[in-house]
mmCIF file of C-alpha atoms in Angstrom:
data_model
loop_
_atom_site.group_PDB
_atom_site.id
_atom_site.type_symbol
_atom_site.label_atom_id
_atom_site.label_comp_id
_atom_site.label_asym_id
_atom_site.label_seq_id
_atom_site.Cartn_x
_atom_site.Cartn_y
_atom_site.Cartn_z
ATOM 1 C CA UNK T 1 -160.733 124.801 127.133
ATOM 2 C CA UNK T 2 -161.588 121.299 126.096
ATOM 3 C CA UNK T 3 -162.522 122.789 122.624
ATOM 4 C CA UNK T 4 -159.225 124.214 121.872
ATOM 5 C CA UNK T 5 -157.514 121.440 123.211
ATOM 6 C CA UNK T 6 -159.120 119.389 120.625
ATOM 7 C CA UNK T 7 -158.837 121.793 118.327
ATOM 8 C CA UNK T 8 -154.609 121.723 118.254
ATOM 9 C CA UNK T 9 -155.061 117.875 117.985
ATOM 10 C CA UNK T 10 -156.956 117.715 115.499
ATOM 11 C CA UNK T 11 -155.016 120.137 113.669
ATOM 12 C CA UNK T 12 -151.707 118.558 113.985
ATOM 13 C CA UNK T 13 -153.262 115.366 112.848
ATOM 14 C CA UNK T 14 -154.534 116.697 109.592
ATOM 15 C CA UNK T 15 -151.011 118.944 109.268
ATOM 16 C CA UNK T 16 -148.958 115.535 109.514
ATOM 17 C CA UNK T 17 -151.186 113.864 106.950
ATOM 18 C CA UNK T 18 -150.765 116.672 104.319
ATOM 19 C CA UNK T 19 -147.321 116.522 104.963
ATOM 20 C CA UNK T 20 -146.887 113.109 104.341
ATOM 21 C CA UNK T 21 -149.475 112.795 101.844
ATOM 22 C CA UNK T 22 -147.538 115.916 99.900
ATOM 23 C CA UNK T 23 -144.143 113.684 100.147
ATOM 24 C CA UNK T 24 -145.967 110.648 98.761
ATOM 25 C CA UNK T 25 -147.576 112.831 96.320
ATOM 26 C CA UNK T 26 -145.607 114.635 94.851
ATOM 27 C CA UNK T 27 -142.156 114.708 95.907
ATOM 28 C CA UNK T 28 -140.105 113.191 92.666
ATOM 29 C CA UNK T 29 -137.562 110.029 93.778
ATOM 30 C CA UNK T 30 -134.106 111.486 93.521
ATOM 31 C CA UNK T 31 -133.136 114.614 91.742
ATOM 32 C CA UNK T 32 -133.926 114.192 88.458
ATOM 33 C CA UNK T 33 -130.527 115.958 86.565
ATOM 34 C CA UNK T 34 -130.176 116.233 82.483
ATOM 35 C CA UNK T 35 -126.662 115.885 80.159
ATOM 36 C CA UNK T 36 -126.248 118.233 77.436
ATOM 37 C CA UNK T 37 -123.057 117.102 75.569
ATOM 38 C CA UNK T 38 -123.298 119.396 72.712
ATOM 39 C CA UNK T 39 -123.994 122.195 74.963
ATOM 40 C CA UNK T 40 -121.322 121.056 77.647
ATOM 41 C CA UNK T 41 -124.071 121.985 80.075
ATOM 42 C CA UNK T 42 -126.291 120.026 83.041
ATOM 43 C CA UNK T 43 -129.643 120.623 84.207
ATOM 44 C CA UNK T 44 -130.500 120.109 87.638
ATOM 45 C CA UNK T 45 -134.275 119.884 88.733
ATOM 46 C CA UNK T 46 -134.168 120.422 92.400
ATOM 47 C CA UNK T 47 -137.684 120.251 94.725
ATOM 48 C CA UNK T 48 -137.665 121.849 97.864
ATOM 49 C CA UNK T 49 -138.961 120.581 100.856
ATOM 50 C CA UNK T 50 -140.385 123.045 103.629
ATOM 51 C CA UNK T 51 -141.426 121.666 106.851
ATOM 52 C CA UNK T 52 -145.114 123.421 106.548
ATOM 53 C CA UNK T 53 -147.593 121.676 104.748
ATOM 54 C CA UNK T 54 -150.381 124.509 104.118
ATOM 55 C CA UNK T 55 -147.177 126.215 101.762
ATOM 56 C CA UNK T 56 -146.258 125.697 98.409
ATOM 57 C CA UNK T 57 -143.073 123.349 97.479
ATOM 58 C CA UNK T 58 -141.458 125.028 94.936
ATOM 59 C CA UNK T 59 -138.719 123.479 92.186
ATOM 60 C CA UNK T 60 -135.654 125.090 91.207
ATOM 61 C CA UNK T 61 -134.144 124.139 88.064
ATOM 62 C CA UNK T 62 -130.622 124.637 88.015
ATOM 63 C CA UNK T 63 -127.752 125.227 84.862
ATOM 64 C CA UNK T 64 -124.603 124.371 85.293
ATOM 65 C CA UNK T 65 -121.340 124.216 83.149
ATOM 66 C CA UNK T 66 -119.827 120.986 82.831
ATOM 67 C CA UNK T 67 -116.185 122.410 82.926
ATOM 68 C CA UNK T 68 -117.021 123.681 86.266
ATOM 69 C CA UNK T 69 -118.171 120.196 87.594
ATOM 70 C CA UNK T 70 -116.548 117.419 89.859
ATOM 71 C CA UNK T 71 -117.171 115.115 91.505
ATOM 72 C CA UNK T 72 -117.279 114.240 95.432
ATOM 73 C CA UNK T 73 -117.581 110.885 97.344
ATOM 74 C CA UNK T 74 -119.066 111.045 100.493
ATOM 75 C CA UNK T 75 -118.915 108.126 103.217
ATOM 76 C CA UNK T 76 -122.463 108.361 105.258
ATOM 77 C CA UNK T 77 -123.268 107.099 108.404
ATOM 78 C CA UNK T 78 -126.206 106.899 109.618
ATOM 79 C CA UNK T 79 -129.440 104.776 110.955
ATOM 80 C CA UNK T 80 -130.423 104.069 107.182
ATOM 81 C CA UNK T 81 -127.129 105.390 105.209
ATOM 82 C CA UNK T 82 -124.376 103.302 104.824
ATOM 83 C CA UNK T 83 -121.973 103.554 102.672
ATOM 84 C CA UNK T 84 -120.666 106.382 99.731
ATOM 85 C CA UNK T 85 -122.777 108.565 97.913
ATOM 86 C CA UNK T 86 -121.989 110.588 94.831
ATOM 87 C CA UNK T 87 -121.960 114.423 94.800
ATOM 88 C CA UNK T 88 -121.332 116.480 92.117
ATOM 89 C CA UNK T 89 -119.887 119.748 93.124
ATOM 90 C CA UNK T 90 -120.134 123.005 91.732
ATOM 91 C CA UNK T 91 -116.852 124.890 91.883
ATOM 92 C CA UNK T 92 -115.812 128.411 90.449
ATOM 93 C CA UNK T 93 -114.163 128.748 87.147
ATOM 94 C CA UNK T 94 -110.308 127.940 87.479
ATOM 95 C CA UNK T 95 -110.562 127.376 91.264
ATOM 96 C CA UNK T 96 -111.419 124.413 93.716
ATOM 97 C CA UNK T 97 -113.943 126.828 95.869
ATOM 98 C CA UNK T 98 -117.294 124.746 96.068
ATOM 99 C CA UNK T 99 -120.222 127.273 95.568
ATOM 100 C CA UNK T 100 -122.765 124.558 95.064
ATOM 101 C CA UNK T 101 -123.629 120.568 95.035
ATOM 102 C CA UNK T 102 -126.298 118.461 93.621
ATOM 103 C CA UNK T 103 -126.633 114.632 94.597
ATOM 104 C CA UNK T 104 -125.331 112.455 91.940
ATOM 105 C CA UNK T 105 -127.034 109.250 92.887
ATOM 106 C CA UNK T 106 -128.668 109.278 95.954
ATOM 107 C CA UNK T 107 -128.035 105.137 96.244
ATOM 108 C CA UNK T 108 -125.651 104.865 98.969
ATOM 109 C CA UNK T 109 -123.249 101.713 97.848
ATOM 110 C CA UNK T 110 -119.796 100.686 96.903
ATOM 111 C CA UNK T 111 -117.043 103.264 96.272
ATOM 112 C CA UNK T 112 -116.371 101.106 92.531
ATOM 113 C CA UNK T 113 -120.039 101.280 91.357
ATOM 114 C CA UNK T 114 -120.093 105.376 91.903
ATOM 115 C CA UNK T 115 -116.717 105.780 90.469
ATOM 116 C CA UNK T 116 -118.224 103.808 87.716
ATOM 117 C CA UNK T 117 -120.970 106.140 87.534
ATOM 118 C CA UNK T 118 -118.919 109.057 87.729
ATOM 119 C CA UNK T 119 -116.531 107.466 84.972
ATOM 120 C CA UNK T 120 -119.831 107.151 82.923
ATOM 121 C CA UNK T 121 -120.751 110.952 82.809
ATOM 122 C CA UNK T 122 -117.083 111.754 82.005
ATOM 123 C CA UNK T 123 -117.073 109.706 78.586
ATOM 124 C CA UNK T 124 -120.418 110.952 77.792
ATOM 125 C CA UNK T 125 -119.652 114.208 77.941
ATOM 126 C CA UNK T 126 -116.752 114.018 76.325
ATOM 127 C CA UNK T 127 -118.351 112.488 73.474
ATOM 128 C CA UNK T 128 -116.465 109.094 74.262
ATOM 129 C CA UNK T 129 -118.237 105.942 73.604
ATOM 130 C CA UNK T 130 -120.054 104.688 76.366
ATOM 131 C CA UNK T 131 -122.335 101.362 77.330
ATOM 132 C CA UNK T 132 -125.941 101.867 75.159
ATOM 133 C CA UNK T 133 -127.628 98.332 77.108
ATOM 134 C CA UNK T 134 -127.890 98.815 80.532
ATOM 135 C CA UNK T 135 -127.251 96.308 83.584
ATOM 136 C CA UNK T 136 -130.831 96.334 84.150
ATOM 137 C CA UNK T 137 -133.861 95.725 81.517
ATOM 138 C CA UNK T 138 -136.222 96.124 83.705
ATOM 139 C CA UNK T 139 -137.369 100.137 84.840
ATOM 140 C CA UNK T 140 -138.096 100.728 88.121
ATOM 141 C CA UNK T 141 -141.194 101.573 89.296
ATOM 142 C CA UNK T 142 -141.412 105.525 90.873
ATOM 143 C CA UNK T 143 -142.359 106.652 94.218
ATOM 144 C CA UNK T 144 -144.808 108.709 92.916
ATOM 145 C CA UNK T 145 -148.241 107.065 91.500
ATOM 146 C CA UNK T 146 -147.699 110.313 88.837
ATOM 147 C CA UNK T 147 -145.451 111.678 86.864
ATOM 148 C CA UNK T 148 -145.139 114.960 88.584
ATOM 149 C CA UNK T 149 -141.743 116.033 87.229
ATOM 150 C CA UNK T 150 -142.514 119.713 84.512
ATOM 151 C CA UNK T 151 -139.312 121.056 83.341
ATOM 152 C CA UNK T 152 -140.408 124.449 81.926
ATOM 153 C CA UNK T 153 -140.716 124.889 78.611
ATOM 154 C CA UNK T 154 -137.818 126.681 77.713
ATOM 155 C CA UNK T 155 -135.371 124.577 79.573
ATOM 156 C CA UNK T 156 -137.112 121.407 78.266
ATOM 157 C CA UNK T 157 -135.916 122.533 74.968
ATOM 158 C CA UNK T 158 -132.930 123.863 75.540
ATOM 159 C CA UNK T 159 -131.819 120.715 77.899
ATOM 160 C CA UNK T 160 -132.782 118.090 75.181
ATOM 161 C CA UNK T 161 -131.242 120.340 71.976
ATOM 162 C CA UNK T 162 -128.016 121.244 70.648
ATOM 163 C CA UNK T 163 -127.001 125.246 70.400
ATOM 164 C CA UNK T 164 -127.262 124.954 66.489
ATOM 165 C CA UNK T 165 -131.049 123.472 66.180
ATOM 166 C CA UNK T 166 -132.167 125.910 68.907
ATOM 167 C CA UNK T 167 -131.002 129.110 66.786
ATOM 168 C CA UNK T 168 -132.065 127.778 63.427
ATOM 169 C CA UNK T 169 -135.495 127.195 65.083
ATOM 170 C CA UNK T 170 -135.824 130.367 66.592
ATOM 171 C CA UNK T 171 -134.908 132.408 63.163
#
């Protein structure tokens, strides 16, 4: 009896330290989300987070048409979140019916700096000029001690490239 007691420590010990050692790991910071202008397209690389340990964490990417795309301000509440946070939300063509969201910038702060932000994506994509130097030099150092962020190959490409130098490289 003693044995097995042990046992189920032991084993939630060693659970909770794969679990946290997984989210240290190898959990990217933020969701890491690519603009396509000349494609009028974003790429969103979403990692999912299961509460088991001994199972494999796998990444979605997701595609999404920037027509299709707004945005959403959120006021949170909590122990640690206070403030707005930026959405952007996912809605079907020609309607306001959300069918999916993505976390814009998962800083919670001021509702001027994310409108900024918001303002920011807008002019990119709509080949406007926007600010090349940003506010801060310096780069901020990652949560991760690696870089564990793989965008397949094929979305790599097609993320980072127009439509017109992906079809003249393919023929």
């Amino acid at each position: 009896m003693c044995f097995i007691s042990v046992f189920y420590i032991l084993y939630f010990f060693v659970s909770a330290f794969i679990f946290n050692a997984k989210i240290v790991l190898f959990v990217p910071r933020g969701t890491p989300i690519r603009f396509n202008r000349q494609r009028q397209k974003i790429y969103v690389y979403e990692y999912q987070r299961k509460w088991n340990p001994w199972v494999r964490w796998p990444t979605t990417i997701k595609v999404f048409d920037w027509a299709d795309v707004h945005a959403q301000m959120t006021r949170e509440t909590g122990r640690y979140d206070q403030g707005y946070r930026l959405y952007g939300v996912v809605c079907k063509p020609g309607t306001t019916e959300i069918i999916d969201s993505f976390v814009l910038s998962w800083a919670v702060g001021h509702p001027k700096l994310l409108r900024g932000l918001w303002s920011h994506c807008c002019h990119y994509m709509q080949h406007k000029p926007v600010p090349t130097q940003p506010f801060y030099d310096e780069r901020p150092n990652s949560w991760c001690p690696r870089n564990n962020i793989h965008w397949p190959e094929a979305i790599d490409r097609e993320s980072t490239t127009a439509a017109d130098a992906a079809n003249s490289s393919a023929g």
